XYZ file of C-alpha atoms in Angstrom:
182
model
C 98.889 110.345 112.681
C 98.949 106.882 113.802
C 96.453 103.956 112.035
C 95.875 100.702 112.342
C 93.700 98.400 110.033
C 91.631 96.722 113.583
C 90.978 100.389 115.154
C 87.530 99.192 116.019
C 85.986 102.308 116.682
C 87.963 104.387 114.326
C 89.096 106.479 116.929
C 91.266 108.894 114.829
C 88.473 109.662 112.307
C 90.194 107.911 109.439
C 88.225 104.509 108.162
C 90.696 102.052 107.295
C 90.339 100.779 103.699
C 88.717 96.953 104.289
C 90.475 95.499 101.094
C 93.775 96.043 102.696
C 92.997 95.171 106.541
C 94.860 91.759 105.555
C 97.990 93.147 104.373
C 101.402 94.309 106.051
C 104.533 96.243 105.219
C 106.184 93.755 102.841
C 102.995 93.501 100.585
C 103.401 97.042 100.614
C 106.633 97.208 99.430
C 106.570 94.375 97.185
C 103.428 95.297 94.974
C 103.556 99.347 93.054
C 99.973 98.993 92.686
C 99.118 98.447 96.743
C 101.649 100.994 97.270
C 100.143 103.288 95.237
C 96.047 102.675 96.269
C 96.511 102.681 99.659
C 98.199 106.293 98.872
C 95.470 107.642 97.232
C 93.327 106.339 99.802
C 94.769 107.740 102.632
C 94.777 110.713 100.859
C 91.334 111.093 100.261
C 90.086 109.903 103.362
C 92.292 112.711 105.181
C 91.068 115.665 103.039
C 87.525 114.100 103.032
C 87.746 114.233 99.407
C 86.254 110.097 99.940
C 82.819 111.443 98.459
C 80.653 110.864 95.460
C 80.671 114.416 94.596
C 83.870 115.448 92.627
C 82.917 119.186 93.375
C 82.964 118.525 97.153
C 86.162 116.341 96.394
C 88.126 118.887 94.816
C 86.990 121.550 97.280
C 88.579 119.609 100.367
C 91.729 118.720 98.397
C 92.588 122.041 97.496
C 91.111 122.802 101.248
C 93.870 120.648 102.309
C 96.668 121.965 99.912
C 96.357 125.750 101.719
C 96.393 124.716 104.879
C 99.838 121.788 103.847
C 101.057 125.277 101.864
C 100.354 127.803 105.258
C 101.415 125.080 107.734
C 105.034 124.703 105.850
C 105.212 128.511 106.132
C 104.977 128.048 109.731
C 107.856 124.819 109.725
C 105.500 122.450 109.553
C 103.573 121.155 105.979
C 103.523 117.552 106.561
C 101.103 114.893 107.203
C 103.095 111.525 108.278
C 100.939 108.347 108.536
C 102.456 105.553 110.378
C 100.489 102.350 109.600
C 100.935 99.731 112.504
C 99.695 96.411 110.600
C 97.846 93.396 112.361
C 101.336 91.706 112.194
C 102.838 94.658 114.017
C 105.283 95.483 110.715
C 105.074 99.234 110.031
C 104.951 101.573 107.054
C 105.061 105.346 106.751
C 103.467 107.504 104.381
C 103.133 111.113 104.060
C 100.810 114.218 102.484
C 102.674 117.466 101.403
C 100.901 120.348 99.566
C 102.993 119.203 96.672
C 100.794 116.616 96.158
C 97.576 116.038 98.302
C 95.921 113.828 96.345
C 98.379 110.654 97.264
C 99.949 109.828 100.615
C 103.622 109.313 99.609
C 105.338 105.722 100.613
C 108.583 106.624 102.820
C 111.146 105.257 101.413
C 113.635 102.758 103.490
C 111.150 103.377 106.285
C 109.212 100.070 106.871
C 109.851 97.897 109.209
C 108.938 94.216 110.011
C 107.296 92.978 113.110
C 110.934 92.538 114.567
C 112.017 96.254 113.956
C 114.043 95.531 110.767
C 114.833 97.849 107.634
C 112.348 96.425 105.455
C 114.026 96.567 101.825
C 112.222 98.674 99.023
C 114.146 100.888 96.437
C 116.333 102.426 99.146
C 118.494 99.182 99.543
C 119.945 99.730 96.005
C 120.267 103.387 96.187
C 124.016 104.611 97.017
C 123.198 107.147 99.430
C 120.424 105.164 101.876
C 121.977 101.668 101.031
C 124.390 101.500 103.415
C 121.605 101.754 106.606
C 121.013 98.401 105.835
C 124.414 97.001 106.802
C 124.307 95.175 110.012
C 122.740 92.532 111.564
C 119.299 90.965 111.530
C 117.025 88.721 113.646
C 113.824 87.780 112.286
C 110.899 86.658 114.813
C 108.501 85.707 113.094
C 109.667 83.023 110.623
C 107.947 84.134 107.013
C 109.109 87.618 108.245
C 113.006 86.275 106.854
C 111.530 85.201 103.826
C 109.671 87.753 102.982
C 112.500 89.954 103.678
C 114.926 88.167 101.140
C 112.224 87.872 98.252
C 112.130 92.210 98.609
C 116.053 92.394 99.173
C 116.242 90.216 95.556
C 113.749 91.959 93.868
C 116.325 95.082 94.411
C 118.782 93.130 93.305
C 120.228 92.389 96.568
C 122.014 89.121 96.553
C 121.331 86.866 99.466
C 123.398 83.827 100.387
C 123.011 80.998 102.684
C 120.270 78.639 103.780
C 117.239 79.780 105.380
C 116.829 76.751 107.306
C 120.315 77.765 109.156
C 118.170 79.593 111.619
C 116.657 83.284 112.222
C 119.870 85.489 111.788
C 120.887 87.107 108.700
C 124.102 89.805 108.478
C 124.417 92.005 105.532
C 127.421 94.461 104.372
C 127.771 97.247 102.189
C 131.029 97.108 99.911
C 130.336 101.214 98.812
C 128.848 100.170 95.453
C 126.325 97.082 96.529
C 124.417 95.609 99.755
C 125.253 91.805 100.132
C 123.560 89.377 102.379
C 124.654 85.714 104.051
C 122.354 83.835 106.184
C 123.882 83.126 109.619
């Protein structure tokens, strides 16, 4: 399921939440409690448990948990919700019948307007860390910025200048992701 904060005439049935129309995929990452909302949102809005009737509400969740539970008998099980954000970053969430009641954030899924690894927890994890090895070119300059303040609030260590330019290269030593401004 794809969304998008502008979809004017809400073509996919889903009303996007207006409190968060503003954001993007690094405010995402960077605040728990946005992370976490927009979940439960999404959630609600896609079971149509977005009522003022908690009877109705908990009738369409656990609607929505059989058919999560019968769909994975059948391979599937999944709802994935890829947000494209006004500044054309991206985040992914997704709805299992483990839990229907809160869109799950994707870990080291986001990306920025530019198509880069956004970091989140994933960056200091051993096992997805080393994805973000490689190069990066930032278009849109407080993209790079934003993208440091996440990589150091992982822990991340980022050297350099940012005034050096748009480029960024980052390694992966098989313990820790490093970063030097190009």
């Amino acid at each position: 399921m794809f969304l998008h904060p502008d979809n004017p005439g809400n073509t996919n049935s889903i009303t996007f939440p207006d409190s968060y129309r503003s954001s993007n995929t690094f405010d995402v990452v960077q605040s728990s409690t946005l992370r976490t909302r927009l979940g439960q949102y999404l959630a609600a809005e896609i079971s149509g448990a977005n009522t003022d009737s908690p009877n109705w509400n908990a009738l369409a969740e656990s609607i929505q948990q059989q058919v999560l539970t019968w769909s994975g008998l059948k391979g599937g099980g999944t709802i994935t919700i890829i947000i494209t954000w006004g500044d054309g970053s991206k985040t992914i969430y997704k709805i299992t019948a483990t839990n229907v009641t809160e869109a799950a954030y994707v870990k080291g899924e986001s990306r920025d307007s530019t198509g880069n690894k956004v970091p989140d927890e994933s960056i200091s994890d051993p096992a997805t860390a080393p994805s973000y090895a490689g190069s990066y070119y930032f278009g849109q300059t407080n993209d790079m910025n934003r993208w440091i303040r996440s990589a150091q609030q992982y822990g991340v260590p980022v050297t350099g200048s940012t005034s050096a330019g748009n480029r960024m290269s980052c390694a992966w030593d098989g313990r820790t992701v490093t970063c030097k401004l190009d």
